Amino acid sequence: MEFAELIKTPRADNVVLHCPFHLAVEGTLCLTGHHLIFSSRRHDNAEELWLLHSNIDSIDKRFVGSLGTIVIKCKDLRIIQLDIPGMEECLNIASSIEALSTLDSVTLMYPFFYRPMFEVLEDGWSSFLLEQEFELLSSVTNEWRLSCVNKEFSVCPSYPPVVIVPKSVDDEALRKVALFRHGGRFPVLSYYHKKNGMVMMRSSQPLTGTNGRRCKEDEKLVNATLRSGRRGFVIDTRPLNVAQQARAKGGGFEQEVHYPQWRRIHKYIERFNILQESFIKLVEACNDQSHNMDRWLSKLEASNWLTHIKELLTAACLAAQCIDRESASVLVHGSEGTDSTLQVTSLAQIILDPRCRTIRGFEALIVREWLQAGHPFQQRCAQSAYSNSKQKWEAPVFLLFLECVWQIHRQFPCSFEFNEQFLIMLFEHAYASQFGTFLGNNENERAKLKLPQKTMSLWSWVNRPEELSRFQNPLYEANSLVIWPSVAPQSLQLWEGVFLRWNRPSKFLEEAEKERINIIKYNKELQARVNALRRRLAELEVVEVPGEH
Amino acid sequence: VENVRLLDRLSSRRAVVGTLYLTATHVIFVENGSETRKETWVLHSQISSIEKQATTATGCPLLIRCKNFQVIQLVIPQERDCHDVYISLIRLARPVKYEELYCFSFNPKLDKEEREQGWKLVDLNEEYNRMGVPNNYWQISDVNRDYGVCDSYPTEVYVPKSATAHIIVGSSKFRSRRRFPALSYYCKGNNASICRSSQPLSGFSARCLEDEQMLQAIRKANPGSDFIYVVDTRPKLNAMANRAAGKGYENEDNYSNIKFQFIGIENIHVMRNSLQKMLEVCELKSPSMSDFLWGLENSGWLKHIKAIMDAGIFIAKAVAEEGVSVLVHCSDGWDRTAQVCSVASLLLDPYYRTMKGFMVLIEKDWVSFGHKFNHRYGNLDGDPKEISPVIDQFIECVWQLMEQFPCAFEFNERFLIHIQHHIYSCQFGNFLCNSQKERRELKIKERTYSLWAHLWKNRADYLNPLYRSDHSQSQGTLHPQIAPCNFLYKFWSGMYNRFEKGLHPRQSVTDYLMAVKEETQQLEEELEVLQERLANLQKSQSGNNKVKSKQQDRSKQFGLYTSNNSLANTPQEYSNDLKSFPSRSPSQGDEDSALILTQDNLKSSDPDLSANSDQESGVEDLSCRSPSGGGCLPSEDSGKDSDEAVFLAG
């Protein structure tokens, strides 16, 4: 195995591990092809730390005499420090970690080697098929159809093989529309609002260019989603000037003259490197050890992270409002339609659709609106906030989405079936995982890598009853209503569960969560006991009754 | 005055028309039209400022800011009416005599005995006994019997046994306003104590033998330790400046075995301005995230909160971990000293984290030791420079601790908010005047009611569902994280944006859990009944009993289901104030109970809630700025209109 070549020193003794809020521990460090393993035999209970190499974002090494110190910064934002005696060992280990954590071939990643220790009850790869989704849709409307136009990924490489489109538009028209949209991402159905039959579509920008090219089929497709006489809204996630500039590069936006039934709203959402920089600055601020209160707030402000959260939530609320309150259909797009577009469409569904607030429904949402919709996870999540490399494809787009869900969760703590841990788990797995779910940039790549055959799906693991119980919100009471979050600065908070997770003592908060669970659990137990007794009594009384009269 | 418009702060489009009434005690706004005729009641004593703004085409705007952070914007059609209202309110909001305050006319229809019982709820003698004094080291001193030594101290003060009357009096002469060192908290476990005083009149070189003996006596009262900390809670520069005025701080050379320590908490003027700045940020109309964070930082408020916490943590650590006694002072020893001593006590002793204990703590460190409630909270018309949110800061420190230790406190956030409210409301006599002496002269206990009894009666509303007396967080000393901890201090929107319900979480975990716990209790009772019946049934067959209990069960069952349903479908009913007084619904009877409700802002928050609540969606609109204002569906026009205005502007 070629990993062996990368591991010059597979094992080092007398290594000291420093973790925040834990006493330093001495033990043995082992490197394997995919893990860094630290084990200490102190006390009776041997402590072990298993760290996926792919979770390592960056490492620093320094020496004091012959004692080497490696600081490992992880993609889940954790920082650990290893003191390794012996300069050579330390150098070897550092270079091995560096090599193993930056493998450039996907097929060398851990998911291809991971063998689950659990019995697979349900294969997650086929848990959320668009066909099932369409079946649900068909029970309420017959205006839509499943199209296999993209079967070979030939029309749009970043779309799944099947998509839902208006019934009145045939595959031939779709092919033409695809040529008129960036990356072939023609408008497809994202969400159907049962309450009033309004829909949310998503696409990429139209390729109008400077001379105002138009595409009759595109106009027809878009208009097919409108009820007669009604208007719709195009939510463009770029500011007007950016959209205008895009024309010079062949892109553009829907012009009023050609789309008279549509009103365009530009709602700017930051993208790519700006978000990545913001992420890096925020994490820096959170790790700042100084005692100065003022610097903390100004650093938090300067990171602009919460500004992005506020803008994203506002855009999603706007989309939801157009659908639910204005009874208008909505088309969402930015440039490529693979980032901010998906943030908006998926958050709007959280607000509008109670199903998306269940565990199963939220998983389906992520599969549908992120994985199948072609969010380039592999590019975006290649590095996290500690990366030194200035690659331009990384961006915490998915993390921002998860945080917005958390913000809504915080405002409606009883309306979600899952808890904060569930969101944090998704964040972790998007960046480093033993499962193949978040590998690849779209369904096309996943199919080529044969991920469903060669790797395990995250959902196969998560949806096992024993795992699910960790992610359930004890306070959940199904809430069938639309939930409108507040986007005022006073209502938005830093997501401590992710950003301060390793810098704050969590004991007291965990105890509180345990207490909450116990209160609910005890209540349910009593309910069960009371019901059982009632039944028992009822039976006894039935027997008694004849005797009474 | 009729046809007055009450504006929604966040959206000028959403205004209600109604009639404004001024009574001897309240400003009342009654909404026209709607069947419910919503009312907003504001106590005159809550009014902090009134601003008459330039007349516009629609009328004359009047802005009323309240001390409980409510902001009311009215537009009065006639300029003359507005002026009259303005002039009357200015007079009414600034009473000159204590007798004008609401507590002297407030009558909750309790008889004399109940009133006396109420005042007895918190008994400081009992409290000192609980702490373990008097004992071999500490005794009660009657030196201040008739307030002869210090008129801002209580009559009964605990001092070290070895401190004779001569030493006490001598020391008092060497201390600002004669506030000599006295016991605030005694730690039974290790004899360490927290004492408090004012600054010494040391100037550049003055000494006082008795004062030195006094500190020595405090040290001797803790035989386990060979020194005491003297903590000056002022910034060093301020303390040094005081020396020029013949005051100052202890010189370590003159006192044997003291360790002197400055902990820089700013003075009341800095704090007043800081709060002012923070409230300006809270009042911003649709601020951006940067506006808000920048404004919050610029106000310095959280930095000050942290400074107070740090001081409390330092003292608690000295007492609990080092077993060293601490003498705390600032300038006069009635503001920062009270804050710091009470924070330290709260950290040290789980009793103060119970509902009753917290009342005792405020009574001990604030009321009895002469915190100048009247001056600080502007109950009577006075010098605006004396006003400062001193106890507000302490209350916020408690909230910050509650956030860090969710299971450690028996009470919830609502308890803190209501105490803050009543410190300003003057509805109860507890916080009147500047000292115990003044309160005794006014015969407060005979003429007014105690807030503690009122809160105690409604304690079910103030419980923290996560609190268990046997939980590890409710034992022993709390150890807040010291560093890095900046991010642990958060903006308290529940207090400072208290009346903007739209900003708060729409579902309250606390209320939800309390409802579950209540249900659990009912289930426990039912279980017992059922088990008993089962036993009876198995033994014999008695028919009568059965029918009766069956009915009982049904009614219980019904109660359970309704409570669950309301939780699931209309979360907004769980926002704070509607739930806060469930045990005192107006249907309970007499006029006065209705009046109490209004005092507690049930009424005033009502329009807020109803304006935002939307039965169709079950939740409030997008940060109160959605087009579809009231409960009805949006009209096409207004909706589209606001879409642009609201979201595009942002």
mmCIF file with all atom_site columns, C-alpha atoms in Angstrom, chain A residues 21 195 230-231 233 263 265-267 286 288-294 296-298 300-301 304 306-307 310 314 317-318 321 325-326 410-415 475 477-479 481-492 496 500 503-505 508-509 511-512 515-516 519-520 522-523 526-527 529-530 533-534 536-537 540-541 544 548, chain B residues 282 287-290 292-293 297 302-303 306 403-407 465-466 468 471-473 481 483-484 486-487 489-491 497 502-503 505-507 509 512-513 516-517 519-520 523-524 526-527 530-531 533-534 537-538 541 543 546 550 557 564 568-569 614 616-623 625-628 634 639-640 643-644 647-648:
data_model
loop_
_atom_site.group_PDB
_atom_site.id
_atom_site.type_symbol
_atom_site.label_atom_id
_atom_site.label_alt_id
_atom_site.label_comp_id
_atom_site.label_asym_id
_atom_site.label_entity_id
_atom_site.label_seq_id
_atom_site.pdbx_PDB_ins_code
_atom_site.Cartn_x
_atom_site.Cartn_y
_atom_site.Cartn_z
_atom_site.occupancy
_atom_site.B_iso_or_equiv
_atom_site.pdbx_formal_charge
_atom_site.auth_seq_id
_atom_site.auth_comp_id
_atom_site.auth_asym_id
_atom_site.auth_atom_id
_atom_site.pdbx_PDB_model_num
ATOM 1   C CA . PHE A 1 21  ? -9.848  22.363 28.876  1.00 0.00 ? 21  PHE A CA 1
ATOM 2   C CA . LYS A 1 195 ? -51.006 25.835 0.649   1.00 0.00 ? 195 LYS A CA 1
ATOM 3   C CA . ARG A 1 230 ? -50.298 36.237 -11.909 1.00 0.00 ? 230 ARG A CA 1
ATOM 4   C CA . ARG A 1 231 ? -46.831 37.626 -11.626 1.00 0.00 ? 231 ARG A CA 1
ATOM 5   C CA . PHE A 1 233 ? -40.501 37.242 -8.726  1.00 0.00 ? 233 PHE A CA 1
ATOM 6   C CA . ARG A 1 263 ? -40.329 41.340 -11.299 1.00 0.00 ? 263 ARG A CA 1
ATOM 7   C CA . ILE A 1 265 ? -35.332 41.702 -7.059  1.00 0.00 ? 265 ILE A CA 1
ATOM 8   C CA . HIS A 1 266 ? -31.613 41.880 -6.491  1.00 0.00 ? 266 HIS A CA 1
ATOM 9   C CA . LYS A 1 267 ? -30.708 40.584 -3.063  1.00 0.00 ? 267 LYS A CA 1
ATOM 10  C CA . CYS A 1 286 ? -12.803 33.265 18.480  1.00 0.00 ? 286 CYS A CA 1
ATOM 11  C CA . ASP A 1 288 ? -7.983  35.157 20.399  1.00 0.00 ? 288 ASP A CA 1
ATOM 12  C CA . GLN A 1 289 ? -6.752  34.597 23.922  1.00 0.00 ? 289 GLN A CA 1
ATOM 13  C CA . SER A 1 290 ? -6.614  38.234 24.988  1.00 0.00 ? 290 SER A CA 1
ATOM 14  C CA . HIS A 1 291 ? -8.806  39.534 27.770  1.00 0.00 ? 291 HIS A CA 1
ATOM 15  C CA . ASN A 1 292 ? -9.974  42.638 26.070  1.00 0.00 ? 292 ASN A CA 1
ATOM 16  C CA . MET A 1 293 ? -13.727 42.843 25.706  1.00 0.00 ? 293 MET A CA 1
ATOM 17  C CA . ASP A 1 294 ? -13.630 45.613 23.150  1.00 0.00 ? 294 ASP A CA 1
ATOM 18  C CA . TRP A 1 296 ? -13.632 40.812 20.786  1.00 0.00 ? 296 TRP A CA 1
ATOM 19  C CA . LEU A 1 297 ? -16.673 42.754 19.615  1.00 0.00 ? 297 LEU A CA 1
ATOM 20  C CA . SER A 1 298 ? -14.811 44.740 17.008  1.00 0.00 ? 298 SER A CA 1
ATOM 21  C CA . LEU A 1 300 ? -16.536 39.889 15.536  1.00 0.00 ? 300 LEU A CA 1
ATOM 22  C CA . GLU A 1 301 ? -17.854 42.886 13.660  1.00 0.00 ? 301 GLU A CA 1
ATOM 23  C CA . ASN A 1 304 ? -18.626 40.392 8.834   1.00 0.00 ? 304 ASN A CA 1
ATOM 24  C CA . LEU A 1 306 ? -23.009 37.817 11.145  1.00 0.00 ? 306 LEU A CA 1
ATOM 25  C CA . THR A 1 307 ? -23.671 40.331 8.390   1.00 0.00 ? 307 THR A CA 1
ATOM 26  C CA . LYS A 1 310 ? -28.324 38.381 8.309   1.00 0.00 ? 310 LYS A CA 1
ATOM 27  C CA . THR A 1 314 ? -33.252 38.081 4.822   1.00 0.00 ? 314 THR A CA 1
ATOM 28  C CA . CYS A 1 317 ? -37.312 35.200 4.152   1.00 0.00 ? 317 CYS A CA 1
ATOM 29  C CA . LEU A 1 318 ? -37.998 37.356 1.139   1.00 0.00 ? 318 LEU A CA 1
ATOM 30  C CA . GLN A 1 321 ? -42.650 35.792 1.779   1.00 0.00 ? 321 GLN A CA 1
ATOM 31  C CA . ARG A 1 325 ? -47.775 36.020 1.473   1.00 0.00 ? 325 ARG A CA 1
ATOM 32  C CA . GLU A 1 326 ? -47.735 37.412 -2.044  1.00 0.00 ? 326 GLU A CA 1
ATOM 33  C CA . ARG A 1 410 ? -32.806 29.121 18.200  1.00 0.00 ? 410 ARG A CA 1
ATOM 34  C CA . GLN A 1 411 ? -35.837 31.303 17.591  1.00 0.00 ? 411 GLN A CA 1
ATOM 35  C CA . PHE A 1 412 ? -38.164 28.307 17.301  1.00 0.00 ? 412 PHE A CA 1
ATOM 36  C CA . PRO A 1 413 ? -36.588 25.786 19.664  1.00 0.00 ? 413 PRO A CA 1
ATOM 37  C CA . CYS A 1 414 ? -39.642 23.525 19.707  1.00 0.00 ? 414 CYS A CA 1
ATOM 38  C CA . SER A 1 415 ? -40.293 23.370 15.962  1.00 0.00 ? 415 SER A CA 1
ATOM 39  C CA . LEU A 1 475 ? -38.620 19.726 22.866  1.00 0.00 ? 475 LEU A CA 1
ATOM 40  C CA . GLU A 1 477 ? -43.681 19.367 18.825  1.00 0.00 ? 477 GLU A CA 1
ATOM 41  C CA . ALA A 1 478 ? -44.688 19.240 15.192  1.00 0.00 ? 478 ALA A CA 1
ATOM 42  C CA . ASN A 1 479 ? -45.509 22.769 14.098  1.00 0.00 ? 479 ASN A CA 1
ATOM 43  C CA . LEU A 1 481 ? -47.065 26.573 10.376  1.00 0.00 ? 481 LEU A CA 1
ATOM 44  C CA . VAL A 1 482 ? -44.759 28.843 8.481   1.00 0.00 ? 482 VAL A CA 1
ATOM 45  C CA . ILE A 1 483 ? -42.083 30.109 10.869  1.00 0.00 ? 483 ILE A CA 1
ATOM 46  C CA . TRP A 1 484 ? -40.860 33.638 10.248  1.00 0.00 ? 484 TRP A CA 1
ATOM 47  C CA . PRO A 1 485 ? -37.568 34.310 11.964  1.00 0.00 ? 485 PRO A CA 1
ATOM 48  C CA . SER A 1 486 ? -36.451 37.744 13.068  1.00 0.00 ? 486 SER A CA 1
ATOM 49  C CA . VAL A 1 487 ? -33.430 39.023 11.194  1.00 0.00 ? 487 VAL A CA 1
ATOM 50  C CA . ALA A 1 488 ? -32.712 41.978 13.487  1.00 0.00 ? 488 ALA A CA 1
ATOM 51  C CA . PRO A 1 489 ? -29.124 42.062 14.822  1.00 0.00 ? 489 PRO A CA 1
ATOM 52  C CA . GLN A 1 490 ? -30.444 41.622 18.353  1.00 0.00 ? 490 GLN A CA 1
ATOM 53  C CA . SER A 1 491 ? -31.952 38.318 17.313  1.00 0.00 ? 491 SER A CA 1
ATOM 54  C CA . LEU A 1 492 ? -28.863 36.845 15.707  1.00 0.00 ? 492 LEU A CA 1
ATOM 55  C CA . GLU A 1 496 ? -21.118 29.048 19.750  1.00 0.00 ? 496 GLU A CA 1
ATOM 56  C CA . LEU A 1 500 ? -16.556 28.406 20.436  1.00 0.00 ? 500 LEU A CA 1
ATOM 57  C CA . ASN A 1 503 ? -12.818 27.326 23.544  1.00 0.00 ? 503 ASN A CA 1
ATOM 58  C CA . ARG A 1 504 ? -15.564 27.275 26.097  1.00 0.00 ? 504 ARG A CA 1
ATOM 59  C CA . PRO A 1 505 ? -16.329 24.906 28.912  1.00 0.00 ? 505 PRO A CA 1
ATOM 60  C CA . PHE A 1 508 ? -22.615 23.133 32.255  1.00 0.00 ? 508 PHE A CA 1
ATOM 61  C CA . LEU A 1 509 ? -24.413 23.491 28.955  1.00 0.00 ? 509 LEU A CA 1
ATOM 62  C CA . GLU A 1 511 ? -25.733 19.218 31.888  1.00 0.00 ? 511 GLU A CA 1
ATOM 63  C CA . ALA A 1 512 ? -28.562 21.573 31.011  1.00 0.00 ? 512 ALA A CA 1
ATOM 64  C CA . GLU A 1 515 ? -31.708 17.953 32.303  1.00 0.00 ? 515 GLU A CA 1
ATOM 65  C CA . ARG A 1 516 ? -34.051 18.979 29.501  1.00 0.00 ? 516 ARG A CA 1
ATOM 66  C CA . ILE A 1 519 ? -37.654 16.244 32.171  1.00 0.00 ? 519 ILE A CA 1
ATOM 67  C CA . ILE A 1 520 ? -39.265 15.188 28.915  1.00 0.00 ? 520 ILE A CA 1
ATOM 68  C CA . TYR A 1 522 ? -39.766 11.328 32.809  1.00 0.00 ? 522 TYR A CA 1
ATOM 69  C CA . ASN A 1 523 ? -42.957 12.942 31.563  1.00 0.00 ? 523 ASN A CA 1
ATOM 70  C CA . LEU A 1 526 ? -45.333 8.708  33.446  1.00 0.00 ? 526 LEU A CA 1
ATOM 71  C CA . GLN A 1 527 ? -47.723 9.122  30.558  1.00 0.00 ? 527 GLN A CA 1
ATOM 72  C CA . ARG A 1 529 ? -47.547 4.270  33.018  1.00 0.00 ? 529 ARG A CA 1
ATOM 73  C CA . VAL A 1 530 ? -50.749 6.202  33.531  1.00 0.00 ? 530 VAL A CA 1
ATOM 74  C CA . LEU A 1 533 ? -52.887 1.637  34.431  1.00 0.00 ? 533 LEU A CA 1
ATOM 75  C CA . ARG A 1 534 ? -55.970 3.187  32.883  1.00 0.00 ? 534 ARG A CA 1
ATOM 76  C CA . ARG A 1 536 ? -55.794 -2.157 33.144  1.00 0.00 ? 536 ARG A CA 1
ATOM 77  C CA . LEU A 1 537 ? -58.443 -0.496 35.267  1.00 0.00 ? 537 LEU A CA 1
ATOM 78  C CA . LEU A 1 540 ? -61.007 -4.774 35.447  1.00 0.00 ? 540 LEU A CA 1
ATOM 79  C CA . GLU A 1 541 ? -63.993 -2.481 35.619  1.00 0.00 ? 541 GLU A CA 1
ATOM 80  C CA . GLU A 1 544 ? -66.749 -5.718 37.606  1.00 0.00 ? 544 GLU A CA 1
ATOM 81  C CA . GLU A 1 548 ? -72.515 -4.061 40.468  1.00 0.00 ? 548 GLU A CA 1
ATOM 82  C CA . CYS B 2 282 ? -31.135 49.321 20.711  1.00 0.00 ? 282 CYS B CA 1
ATOM 83  C CA . PRO B 2 287 ? -29.650 48.660 12.075  1.00 0.00 ? 287 PRO B CA 1
ATOM 84  C CA . SER B 2 288 ? -27.166 46.648 10.071  1.00 0.00 ? 288 SER B CA 1
ATOM 85  C CA . MET B 2 289 ? -25.174 44.008 11.873  1.00 0.00 ? 289 MET B CA 1
ATOM 86  C CA . SER B 2 290 ? -22.136 46.300 11.823  1.00 0.00 ? 290 SER B CA 1
ATOM 87  C CA . PHE B 2 292 ? -25.249 47.093 16.025  1.00 0.00 ? 292 PHE B CA 1
ATOM 88  C CA . LEU B 2 293 ? -21.977 45.404 16.928  1.00 0.00 ? 293 LEU B CA 1
ATOM 89  C CA . GLU B 2 297 ? -18.730 47.808 21.486  1.00 0.00 ? 297 GLU B CA 1
ATOM 90  C CA . LEU B 2 302 ? -20.277 44.612 28.188  1.00 0.00 ? 302 LEU B CA 1
ATOM 91  C CA . LYS B 2 303 ? -16.773 45.625 29.147  1.00 0.00 ? 303 LYS B CA 1
ATOM 92  C CA . LYS B 2 306 ? -17.167 41.999 32.689  1.00 0.00 ? 306 LYS B CA 1
ATOM 93  C CA . GLU B 2 403 ? -26.454 31.799 30.590  1.00 0.00 ? 403 GLU B CA 1
ATOM 94  C CA . GLN B 2 404 ? -23.222 30.094 31.609  1.00 0.00 ? 404 GLN B CA 1
ATOM 95  C CA . PHE B 2 405 ? -24.750 27.923 34.329  1.00 0.00 ? 405 PHE B CA 1
ATOM 96  C CA . PRO B 2 406 ? -28.228 27.065 33.115  1.00 0.00 ? 406 PRO B CA 1
ATOM 97  C CA . CYS B 2 407 ? -29.016 24.711 35.991  1.00 0.00 ? 407 CYS B CA 1
ATOM 98  C CA . PRO B 2 465 ? -37.326 24.261 35.085  1.00 0.00 ? 465 PRO B CA 1
ATOM 99  C CA . LEU B 2 466 ? -33.722 23.075 34.866  1.00 0.00 ? 466 LEU B CA 1
ATOM 100 C CA . ARG B 2 468 ? -32.764 20.860 40.909  1.00 0.00 ? 468 ARG B CA 1
ATOM 101 C CA . HIS B 2 471 ? -27.834 19.146 40.926  1.00 0.00 ? 471 HIS B CA 1
ATOM 102 C CA . SER B 2 472 ? -24.080 19.723 40.923  1.00 0.00 ? 472 SER B CA 1
ATOM 103 C CA . GLN B 2 473 ? -24.540 23.260 39.616  1.00 0.00 ? 473 GLN B CA 1
ATOM 104 C CA . GLN B 2 481 ? -14.399 30.667 33.023  1.00 0.00 ? 481 GLN B CA 1
ATOM 105 C CA . ALA B 2 483 ? -9.902  33.305 30.061  1.00 0.00 ? 483 ALA B CA 1
ATOM 106 C CA . PRO B 2 484 ? -10.535 33.468 27.256  1.00 0.00 ? 484 PRO B CA 1
ATOM 107 C CA . ASN B 2 486 ? -14.835 37.766 26.293  1.00 0.00 ? 486 ASN B CA 1
ATOM 108 C CA . PHE B 2 487 ? -17.326 35.965 24.143  1.00 0.00 ? 487 PHE B CA 1
ATOM 109 C CA . TYR B 2 489 ? -20.615 38.130 27.777  1.00 0.00 ? 489 TYR B CA 1
ATOM 110 C CA . LYS B 2 490 ? -23.577 38.685 25.540  1.00 0.00 ? 490 LYS B CA 1
ATOM 111 C CA . PHE B 2 491 ? -26.074 41.395 24.774  1.00 0.00 ? 491 PHE B CA 1
ATOM 112 C CA . ASN B 2 497 ? -35.275 45.147 23.904  1.00 0.00 ? 497 ASN B CA 1
ATOM 113 C CA . GLY B 2 502 ? -40.525 40.363 17.534  1.00 0.00 ? 502 GLY B CA 1
ATOM 114 C CA . LEU B 2 503 ? -36.833 40.202 18.319  1.00 0.00 ? 503 LEU B CA 1
ATOM 115 C CA . PRO B 2 505 ? -37.225 33.648 20.253  1.00 0.00 ? 505 PRO B CA 1
ATOM 116 C CA . ARG B 2 506 ? -40.840 32.863 19.445  1.00 0.00 ? 506 ARG B CA 1
ATOM 117 C CA . GLN B 2 507 ? -40.940 29.744 21.493  1.00 0.00 ? 507 GLN B CA 1
ATOM 118 C CA . VAL B 2 509 ? -37.971 26.688 26.223  1.00 0.00 ? 509 VAL B CA 1
ATOM 119 C CA . TYR B 2 512 ? -42.416 24.781 27.510  1.00 0.00 ? 512 TYR B CA 1
ATOM 120 C CA . LEU B 2 513 ? -40.496 22.852 30.123  1.00 0.00 ? 513 LEU B CA 1
ATOM 121 C CA . VAL B 2 516 ? -44.239 19.756 30.859  1.00 0.00 ? 516 VAL B CA 1
ATOM 122 C CA . LYS B 2 517 ? -43.243 19.718 34.497  1.00 0.00 ? 517 LYS B CA 1
ATOM 123 C CA . GLU B 2 519 ? -48.158 18.037 33.458  1.00 0.00 ? 519 GLU B CA 1
ATOM 124 C CA . THR B 2 520 ? -45.697 15.619 34.990  1.00 0.00 ? 520 THR B CA 1
ATOM 125 C CA . LEU B 2 523 ? -49.493 12.653 36.029  1.00 0.00 ? 523 LEU B CA 1
ATOM 126 C CA . GLU B 2 524 ? -47.794 11.742 39.262  1.00 0.00 ? 524 GLU B CA 1
ATOM 127 C CA . GLU B 2 526 ? -53.071 10.663 38.757  1.00 0.00 ? 526 GLU B CA 1
ATOM 128 C CA . LEU B 2 527 ? -50.768 7.705  38.920  1.00 0.00 ? 527 LEU B CA 1
ATOM 129 C CA . LEU B 2 530 ? -54.954 5.056  39.760  1.00 0.00 ? 530 LEU B CA 1
ATOM 130 C CA . GLN B 2 531 ? -52.731 2.816  41.779  1.00 0.00 ? 531 GLN B CA 1
ATOM 131 C CA . ARG B 2 533 ? -57.986 2.441  42.725  1.00 0.00 ? 533 ARG B CA 1
ATOM 132 C CA . LEU B 2 534 ? -56.349 -0.577 41.313  1.00 0.00 ? 534 LEU B CA 1
ATOM 133 C CA . LEU B 2 537 ? -60.493 -2.886 42.935  1.00 0.00 ? 537 LEU B CA 1
ATOM 134 C CA . GLN B 2 538 ? -58.353 -5.868 43.405  1.00 0.00 ? 538 GLN B CA 1
ATOM 135 C CA . GLN B 2 541 ? -65.726 -4.064 44.534  1.00 0.00 ? 541 GLN B CA 1
ATOM 136 C CA . GLY B 2 543 ? -68.907 1.105  42.959  1.00 0.00 ? 543 GLY B CA 1
ATOM 137 C CA . LYS B 2 546 ? -65.178 4.393  41.013  1.00 0.00 ? 546 LYS B CA 1
ATOM 138 C CA . LYS B 2 550 ? -63.395 8.417  36.802  1.00 0.00 ? 550 LYS B CA 1
ATOM 139 C CA . GLN B 2 557 ? -56.953 14.417 30.899  1.00 0.00 ? 557 GLN B CA 1
ATOM 140 C CA . ASN B 2 564 ? -50.223 20.553 24.752  1.00 0.00 ? 564 ASN B CA 1
ATOM 141 C CA . ALA B 2 568 ? -47.798 23.218 19.452  1.00 0.00 ? 568 ALA B CA 1
ATOM 142 C CA . ASN B 2 569 ? -49.798 25.644 17.429  1.00 0.00 ? 569 ASN B CA 1
ATOM 143 C CA . ASP B 2 614 ? -50.914 36.097 13.118  1.00 0.00 ? 614 ASP B CA 1
ATOM 144 C CA . GLU B 2 616 ? -52.701 32.040 10.145  1.00 0.00 ? 616 GLU B CA 1
ATOM 145 C CA . SER B 2 617 ? -49.010 31.610 10.403  1.00 0.00 ? 617 SER B CA 1
ATOM 146 C CA . GLY B 2 618 ? -48.921 31.208 14.103  1.00 0.00 ? 618 GLY B CA 1
ATOM 147 C CA . VAL B 2 619 ? -45.885 33.372 14.333  1.00 0.00 ? 619 VAL B CA 1
ATOM 148 C CA . GLU B 2 620 ? -44.946 36.945 14.175  1.00 0.00 ? 620 GLU B CA 1
ATOM 149 C CA . ASP B 2 621 ? -43.871 38.577 11.009  1.00 0.00 ? 621 ASP B CA 1
ATOM 150 C CA . LEU B 2 622 ? -40.419 39.028 9.768   1.00 0.00 ? 622 LEU B CA 1
ATOM 151 C CA . SER B 2 623 ? -38.807 41.164 12.430  1.00 0.00 ? 623 SER B CA 1
ATOM 152 C CA . ARG B 2 625 ? -41.475 44.566 9.301   1.00 0.00 ? 625 ARG B CA 1
ATOM 153 C CA . SER B 2 626 ? -43.512 42.368 7.129   1.00 0.00 ? 626 SER B CA 1
ATOM 154 C CA . PRO B 2 627 ? -46.218 43.920 5.002   1.00 0.00 ? 627 PRO B CA 1
ATOM 155 C CA . SER B 2 628 ? -49.050 41.952 6.442   1.00 0.00 ? 628 SER B CA 1
ATOM 156 C CA . PRO B 2 634 ? -51.991 41.215 3.136   1.00 0.00 ? 634 PRO B CA 1
ATOM 157 C CA . GLY B 2 639 ? -47.468 43.884 0.247   1.00 0.00 ? 639 GLY B CA 1
ATOM 158 C CA . LYS B 2 640 ? -45.604 44.720 -2.882  1.00 0.00 ? 640 LYS B CA 1
ATOM 159 C CA . ASP B 2 643 ? -41.283 44.270 -0.353  1.00 0.00 ? 643 ASP B CA 1
ATOM 160 C CA . GLU B 2 644 ? -39.138 46.803 -1.988  1.00 0.00 ? 644 GLU B CA 1
ATOM 161 C CA . PHE B 2 647 ? -35.913 43.981 1.695   1.00 0.00 ? 647 PHE B CA 1
ATOM 162 C CA . LEU B 2 648 ? -34.350 45.988 -1.047  1.00 0.00 ? 648 LEU B CA 1
#
